[in-house]
Amino acid sequence: MTEELLKRVRDFTAAELIGKDGHFDSLPEQPTVETARLHAAGLANWWVPESYGGAGLSLQDSVDVVSELSYGDAGFAFGAFLPILGSLMLQHFADEELARPALETLATDGDQIAVLGSEEEAGSELVRTATTFHPEGDRLVLTGEKYFSTNTDTAHLLLVLARSSDDDFAVIAVPRDTPGVEIVKRWDLLGVRSTGAYRVRLNGCTVPATNRLHGNGLRTLEASLNASRILIAACAVGISRRIRDLSMEYAASKTLRGAPLTKNAVFAGKLGQMEMLIDVMRHQCRAAAAEFDGLLAATDSSGTGLYRIGTLRSALAAKLYCGQAGWDVASTGSELFGGLGYTQDHPIGKLVRDMRYVAIVEGGQDIMRDLLYARYVLPARKRR
Ligand SMILES: Cc1cc2nc3c(=O)[nH]c(=O)nc-3n(C[C@H](O)[C@H](O)[C@H](O)COP(=O)(O)OP(=O)(O)OC[C@H]3O[C@@H](n4cnc5c(N)ncnc54)[C@H](O)[C@@H]3O)c2cc1C
C-alpha cells in the first residue's frame, strides 16, 4: 500500500509539479489546478484514517510523500500537508459529531482545514493571544485578528485559538462561511509562493458551543504541531534532493580546465557532503515521525495520550536540524551555478527562497533551541 502510494506521488510530481517553477513562483490563485489534480489522483490528505474514508498513511511514510512533493514544489507540498495539523486536532480533541463530517470531507472532497494560531503580537508566544471568545447562551462569539494562516481562504473549516476573559485558552472550529470571517490580505511571500497565506479578521463570529475542542487550546496545538513541524522539516529533504539533481545536471555540461565539472574533486566533495546531509535529515524526520506514530497508536480515544505527548524532542530536533542543514545545501547550491545561480533564469534562486521557510514557519530556530533547552536540558523540576 505504502510503496504503491509513494510511486503514485512520484508519478504525480513528475507529471504535475516538475518544470512549472514559474507558475508556482507566481503566487498562483488558490486552490491551484494542481491541488484539484492531487485530489483527482486520489492523493489529497493521504493521512486521514481509513475509518474516515482516507488512505491512513503513517506520519513516517508521510515524510517520504512530502519529500517527493517538495522535490516538485515546496509551497505545493506545504499547502497539501498542513491540513494534517487541524485533522489531528479534530480527531483527538473534538466531539465525534464535529470531527467525523470534517474528516470525511477531507477524504472525499480533498478539502482543507486551516489553523489560525499566530497573531501580530503572539507568534511564538501564543500565551499572548489576544483573540477572544465569550459565551452567549449555547453559542460562542469570537473576535480578533490572526496575522498568518495558511489555506484559510479555501479551507471549509478554520480552527481558531482564542482566550476567554478569565484566561481559558480554547481551539474553536469556525466554518469558513461564518458571517464575520474576513480575509484582510494574502501575503506576498518570499518563497513557497504557491501556498496561500493570509491575514484574517474575525468580527464577532458566532458558532455553537459544541464547536470548542476539548482541553487547553495551547496544549492541544502544541501536541499536534509535532506532526506538521516534522513535515515542514521533510520539505528540506525534497528541496535538497532537487538541488543535488540540478547540480549534477549542470556539472555534466559545464567544463572546467578541459574536463566536465563532475570530474572535479571539489565538486565531488560538495555533492558528497550534500548527500550526507540529505540522508541524515531524512532519517531524523522519519525517526521523529515513527516516535509520534508510536505514541499516537498508544493514545486512547479520549485523546489524553496525544495531550500528554507535549513537544517531542525528536520533532524539535528534526525541524531545527533540517532548517540548518537544508540552508547549508541551498547555500552550496546557489554558489555552484556561478553567475547563473544569481539569476531568475535558473530554478536555484526559487529553491533558496523556498528553503528559507523551513527555519521560520511554526517556530524559528531560536524557538526550537529554547524549547529544547526548557523541556529537555533543564532539570525536570525547573522545566517550563
Ligand atoms: C508562509 C507562512 C505560513 C504560516 N502559516 C501559519 C498558519 O497556518 N497558522 C498559524 O497560526 N501561523 C502561521 N504562520 C506563522 C508562523 O508560524 C510564525 O510567523 C512563526 O512561528 C514565527 O513567529 P513570529 O512571526 O511571531 O516571530 P517570532 O517568533 O516572534 O520571532 C521574531 C524574533 O523573535 C526572536 N525570538 C522568538 N522567540 C525567541 C526565543 N524563545 N528566544 C530568542 N529569540 C526568540 C526570533 O528569533 C526572531 O528574531 C505562517 C507564517 C508564514 C511565513
XYZ file of C-alpha atoms and ligand atoms in Angstrom:
437
model
C 0.000 0.000 0.000
C 2.667 2.475 1.062
C 5.068 1.664 -1.798
C 2.261 1.814 -4.336
C 1.080 5.189 -2.980
C 4.617 6.556 -2.932
C 5.048 5.589 -6.568
C 1.816 7.415 -7.425
C 3.079 10.513 -5.582
C 6.361 10.313 -7.520
C 4.460 9.998 -10.816
C 2.192 12.906 -9.832
C 5.238 15.055 -9.025
C 6.847 14.250 -12.375
C 3.656 14.926 -14.342
C 2.162 17.889 -12.464
C 4.862 19.712 -10.496
C 8.275 19.429 -12.176
C 9.038 22.065 -14.773
C 6.414 24.537 -13.511
C 8.670 26.669 -11.294
C 7.500 29.909 -12.925
C 3.846 29.060 -12.343
C 4.348 28.035 -8.710
C 6.513 31.083 -8.039
C 3.866 33.472 -9.373
C 1.590 33.480 -6.296
C -0.991 31.385 -8.215
C -4.695 31.649 -7.437
C -5.933 29.293 -4.698
C -6.720 26.479 -4.923
C -4.261 25.749 -7.718
C -5.260 23.441 -10.556
C -2.632 21.050 -9.229
C -4.487 20.889 -5.886
C -7.583 19.628 -7.688
C -5.440 17.163 -9.654
C -3.879 15.802 -6.435
C -7.389 15.031 -5.234
C -8.390 13.573 -8.623
C -5.351 11.279 -8.370
C -6.694 10.052 -5.004
C -3.723 11.504 -3.133
C -5.083 14.508 -1.223
C -4.961 14.316 2.585
C -3.314 10.880 2.452
C -3.011 10.571 6.254
C -6.768 10.647 7.033
C -7.505 7.344 8.850
C -9.275 4.576 6.940
C -12.149 4.763 9.457
C -12.914 8.207 7.974
C -12.503 7.050 4.370
C -8.842 8.063 3.914
C -5.686 6.154 2.936
C -4.434 6.242 6.550
C -0.723 6.664 5.837
C 1.526 6.933 8.886
C 3.476 10.107 9.672
C 6.683 8.168 8.994
C 5.549 7.406 5.438
C 4.216 10.955 5.093
C 7.836 12.146 5.436
C 8.638 10.461 2.114
C 5.400 11.684 0.490
C 6.297 15.262 1.461
C 9.886 14.801 0.281
C 8.528 13.724 -3.137
C 6.019 16.589 -3.417
C 8.512 19.223 -2.295
C 11.015 17.867 -4.820
C 8.495 19.331 -7.292
C 7.382 22.388 -5.298
C 7.710 23.001 -1.559
C 4.861 25.533 -1.465
C 2.527 22.998 -3.034
C 3.700 20.354 -0.555
C 3.164 22.735 2.398
C -0.393 23.596 1.350
C -1.128 19.894 0.771
C 0.110 18.542 4.116
C -0.742 21.374 6.500
C -4.362 20.196 6.975
C -2.798 17.319 8.966
C -2.477 19.772 11.875
C -6.191 20.531 12.026
C -7.139 16.977 11.236
C -5.163 15.629 14.232
C -6.742 18.234 16.494
C -10.243 17.273 15.364
C -9.598 13.541 15.532
C -8.217 13.631 19.049
C -9.876 16.586 20.742
C -13.292 17.186 19.126
C -16.708 15.582 19.634
C -17.351 12.877 17.039
C -20.308 14.891 15.630
C -17.869 17.706 14.797
C -14.854 15.614 13.793
C -16.415 12.923 11.606
C -18.031 15.072 8.879
C -14.931 17.289 8.669
C -12.520 14.361 8.401
C -14.728 12.513 5.932
C -14.880 15.626 3.743
C -11.079 15.797 3.770
C -11.031 12.267 2.354
C -13.937 12.500 -0.088
C -13.645 16.093 -1.363
C -9.926 16.803 -0.883
C -10.957 19.672 1.383
C -8.670 21.659 3.666
C -8.699 22.684 7.337
C -6.815 25.819 8.385
C -5.343 26.535 11.820
C -5.343 30.153 12.988
C -2.922 30.481 15.883
C -0.389 33.255 15.380
C -1.116 36.953 15.762
C 0.948 40.068 15.206
C 1.985 40.152 18.878
C 1.667 36.421 19.516
C 3.557 34.178 17.085
C 5.957 32.133 19.139
C 4.408 33.394 22.377
C 0.887 32.111 21.849
C 0.187 32.750 25.524
C -0.172 36.421 24.469
C -3.071 35.538 22.137
C -5.479 38.480 22.043
C -8.323 36.928 20.036
C -11.187 36.469 22.472
C -14.216 34.235 22.833
C -17.176 34.590 25.145
C -20.343 32.552 25.631
C -23.760 33.859 24.554
C -26.322 31.244 25.566
C -25.349 27.990 23.887
C -23.032 29.786 21.434
C -19.506 31.195 21.446
C -18.561 34.565 19.944
C -15.016 35.133 18.606
C -13.332 38.445 17.887
C -9.740 39.177 16.899
C -7.163 39.214 14.125
C -4.849 36.423 13.037
C -1.620 37.523 11.367
C -0.691 34.409 9.375
C -2.758 31.407 8.452
C -2.338 29.019 5.553
C -5.142 27.731 3.309
C -7.713 29.901 5.119
C -9.473 31.189 2.037
C -10.037 27.733 0.580
C -10.498 25.653 3.758
C -14.039 24.718 4.774
C -13.192 24.759 8.474
C -10.959 27.092 10.496
C -9.590 26.046 13.896
C -9.049 29.255 15.844
C -7.012 29.699 19.026
C -8.740 32.183 21.343
C -8.848 33.113 25.033
C -11.681 33.961 27.416
C -11.728 36.887 29.854
C -10.517 34.503 32.600
C -7.552 33.239 30.513
C -9.093 29.977 29.422
C -7.412 29.102 26.080
C -9.547 27.229 23.569
C -9.394 25.986 19.993
C -12.758 26.624 18.379
C -13.963 25.332 14.992
C -15.338 28.127 12.825
C -16.818 27.192 9.421
C -15.189 29.343 6.716
C -18.579 30.740 5.635
C -19.458 32.019 9.131
C -20.503 35.696 8.945
C -17.656 37.862 10.246
C -14.737 35.841 8.812
C -12.840 38.372 6.706
C -9.662 37.838 4.661
C -7.696 41.062 5.203
C -4.933 40.220 2.731
C -2.956 37.456 1.088
C 0.738 37.705 1.955
C 3.206 38.289 -0.879
C 5.577 35.553 0.342
C 9.295 35.439 -0.418
C 9.261 31.665 -1.024
C 6.722 28.809 -1.035
C 4.676 31.230 -3.122
C 2.225 28.625 -4.373
C 0.859 28.491 -0.822
C -1.991 30.784 0.191
C -1.072 32.504 3.486
C -3.487 35.119 4.809
C -4.131 37.759 7.413
C -7.637 37.151 8.755
C -10.097 39.145 10.874
C -12.828 37.593 12.985
C -15.631 40.095 13.598
C -17.916 38.613 16.256
C -18.052 35.168 14.618
C -20.735 33.076 16.344
C -20.633 29.268 16.466
C -22.285 26.531 18.609
C -20.546 25.995 21.970
C -20.016 22.343 20.927
C -17.504 23.618 18.337
C -14.989 24.069 21.133
C -12.333 21.352 21.132
C -11.594 19.613 24.438
C -8.809 20.718 26.739
C -6.454 23.657 26.906
C -6.045 25.127 23.421
C -2.340 25.831 23.854
C -1.594 22.213 24.764
C -3.869 20.839 22.042
C -1.989 22.878 19.480
C 1.416 22.057 20.915
C 0.879 18.290 20.748
C -0.439 18.424 17.183
C 2.348 20.747 15.965
C 4.806 17.842 16.296
C 3.385 16.336 13.114
C 3.406 19.455 10.945
C 6.855 20.515 12.194
C 8.261 17.144 11.128
C 6.672 17.541 7.691
C 7.977 21.101 7.307
C 11.410 19.613 8.066
C 10.771 16.925 5.422
C 10.387 19.690 2.816
C 14.096 20.414 3.303
C 14.815 16.831 2.202
C 12.841 17.234 -1.038
C 14.251 20.694 -1.864
C 17.794 19.421 -1.167
C 17.324 16.379 -3.417
C 16.209 18.697 -6.214
C 19.255 20.967 -5.673
C 21.522 17.903 -5.786
C 19.992 16.672 -9.067
C 20.106 20.131 -10.685
C 23.747 20.406 -9.608
C 24.577 17.099 -11.317
C 22.745 18.198 -14.486
C 24.671 21.480 -14.576
C 28.014 19.865 -13.804
C 27.637 17.305 -16.600
C 27.575 20.082 -19.230
C 29.927 22.570 -17.565
C 33.618 22.121 -18.346
C 36.375 23.321 -16.069
C 40.029 23.130 -17.142
C 39.053 20.894 -20.056
C 37.014 18.356 -18.066
C 33.355 18.145 -17.002
C 32.738 19.641 -13.560
C 31.532 16.191 -12.437
C 35.186 15.021 -12.598
C 36.333 17.807 -10.288
C 37.285 16.702 -6.772
C 35.983 19.893 -5.131
C 32.594 19.426 -6.829
C 32.548 15.748 -5.807
C 33.241 16.760 -2.208
C 30.373 19.247 -2.230
C 27.933 16.681 -3.623
C 29.134 14.041 -1.176
C 28.521 16.478 1.679
C 25.031 17.246 0.313
C 24.200 13.544 0.146
C 25.271 13.067 3.766
C 23.050 15.966 4.901
C 20.084 14.664 2.872
C 20.431 11.214 4.406
C 20.695 12.480 7.989
C 17.780 14.898 7.508
C 15.556 12.128 6.137
C 16.459 9.730 8.938
C 15.855 12.325 11.660
C 12.450 13.172 10.154
C 11.494 9.506 9.855
C 12.701 8.691 13.382
C 10.737 11.618 14.857
C 7.667 10.620 12.831
C 7.978 6.980 13.957
C 8.083 8.139 17.584
C 4.976 10.256 17.036
C 3.191 7.356 15.255
C 4.042 5.053 18.166
C 2.720 7.482 20.767
C -0.401 8.087 18.704
C -1.059 4.354 18.452
C -0.904 4.150 22.248
C -3.344 7.041 22.606
C -6.767 6.248 23.959
C -9.844 7.522 22.179
C -10.318 10.436 24.596
C -7.138 11.990 23.284
C -5.432 12.228 26.646
C -2.424 10.354 25.245
C -1.783 12.884 22.499
C -2.386 15.633 25.055
C 0.396 14.191 27.210
C 2.909 13.994 24.331
C 3.629 17.704 24.576
C 6.526 18.872 22.423
C 8.668 15.946 21.271
C 12.430 16.362 21.416
C 12.841 14.428 18.152
C 10.362 16.713 16.332
C 12.120 19.865 17.583
C 15.472 18.370 16.570
C 14.156 17.469 13.104
C 12.844 20.994 12.486
C 15.964 22.686 13.852
C 18.412 20.355 12.102
C 16.652 20.443 8.729
C 16.437 24.244 8.946
C 20.227 24.371 9.323
C 21.287 21.512 7.049
C 18.788 22.490 4.349
C 20.165 26.024 4.402
C 23.708 24.648 4.015
C 22.612 22.687 0.946
C 20.799 25.723 -0.515
C 23.803 27.957 0.062
C 26.244 25.475 -1.529
C 23.797 25.019 -4.405
C 23.429 28.721 -5.082
C 27.224 29.134 -5.390
C 27.592 26.071 -7.546
C 25.855 27.550 -10.606
C 28.175 30.546 -10.745
C 26.547 33.759 -12.023
C 23.628 31.764 -13.426
C 22.768 30.848 -9.841
C 22.166 34.522 -9.149
C 19.593 34.975 -11.906
C 15.890 34.263 -12.222
C 16.707 32.110 -15.259
C 17.678 29.152 -13.111
C 15.385 27.478 -10.508
C 18.072 27.605 -7.780
C 17.007 31.113 -6.679
C 13.464 29.900 -6.044
C 14.762 26.823 -4.218
C 16.856 29.013 -1.885
C 13.814 31.188 -1.125
C 11.635 28.094 -0.616
C 14.200 26.545 1.737
C 14.125 29.622 3.966
C 10.639 28.789 5.205
C 11.774 25.585 6.943
C 13.659 27.611 9.567
C 10.862 30.162 10.116
C 7.329 28.758 9.947
C 5.849 27.052 13.047
C 8.664 28.403 15.175
C 12.048 29.831 14.193
C 15.420 28.366 15.105
C 15.703 30.349 18.375
C 12.346 28.981 19.443
C 13.366 25.386 18.638
C 16.572 25.834 20.652
C 14.693 27.482 23.514
C 12.109 24.678 23.628
C 14.823 22.011 23.597
C 16.561 23.777 26.466
C 13.426 24.458 28.513
C 11.883 20.988 28.058
C 14.861 18.651 27.785
C 18.028 20.247 29.178
C 16.861 21.985 32.345
C 16.412 19.690 35.343
C 12.829 18.329 35.425
C 11.779 20.483 38.416
C 12.742 23.705 36.598
C 11.174 22.911 33.222
C 8.736 25.316 31.586
C 4.238 31.152 4.929
C 3.759 31.198 6.342
C 2.683 30.415 6.710
C 2.202 30.439 8.019
N 1.095 29.685 8.334
C 0.573 29.767 9.575
C -0.641 29.065 9.912
O -1.230 28.362 9.077
N -1.141 29.217 11.159
C -0.521 29.973 12.105
O -1.022 30.056 13.217
N 0.641 30.635 11.829
C 1.185 30.556 10.594
N 2.354 31.225 10.292
C 3.045 31.989 11.348
C 4.394 31.382 11.725
O 4.240 30.126 12.333
C 5.104 32.392 12.622
O 5.355 33.531 11.825
C 6.393 31.814 13.161
O 6.110 30.849 14.136
C 7.275 32.903 13.766
O 6.538 33.633 14.699
P 6.566 35.247 14.689
O 6.283 35.688 13.300
O 5.677 35.723 15.761
O 8.041 35.650 15.024
P 8.768 35.467 16.434
O 8.767 34.042 16.814
O 8.221 36.394 17.444
O 10.231 35.885 16.042
C 10.637 37.239 15.950
C 12.018 37.377 16.570
O 11.992 36.984 17.948
C 13.015 36.016 18.192
N 12.560 35.025 19.188
C 11.327 34.481 19.280
N 11.290 33.572 20.295
C 12.527 33.545 20.824
C 13.110 32.836 21.910
N 12.400 31.954 22.621
N 14.405 33.091 22.197
C 15.123 34.006 21.483
N 14.618 34.693 20.458
C 13.337 34.479 20.132
C 13.213 35.331 16.845
O 14.473 34.706 16.744
C 13.071 36.491 15.902
O 14.288 37.194 15.836
C 2.841 31.245 8.994
C 3.930 32.027 8.619
C 4.392 32.026 7.316
C 5.540 32.906 6.939
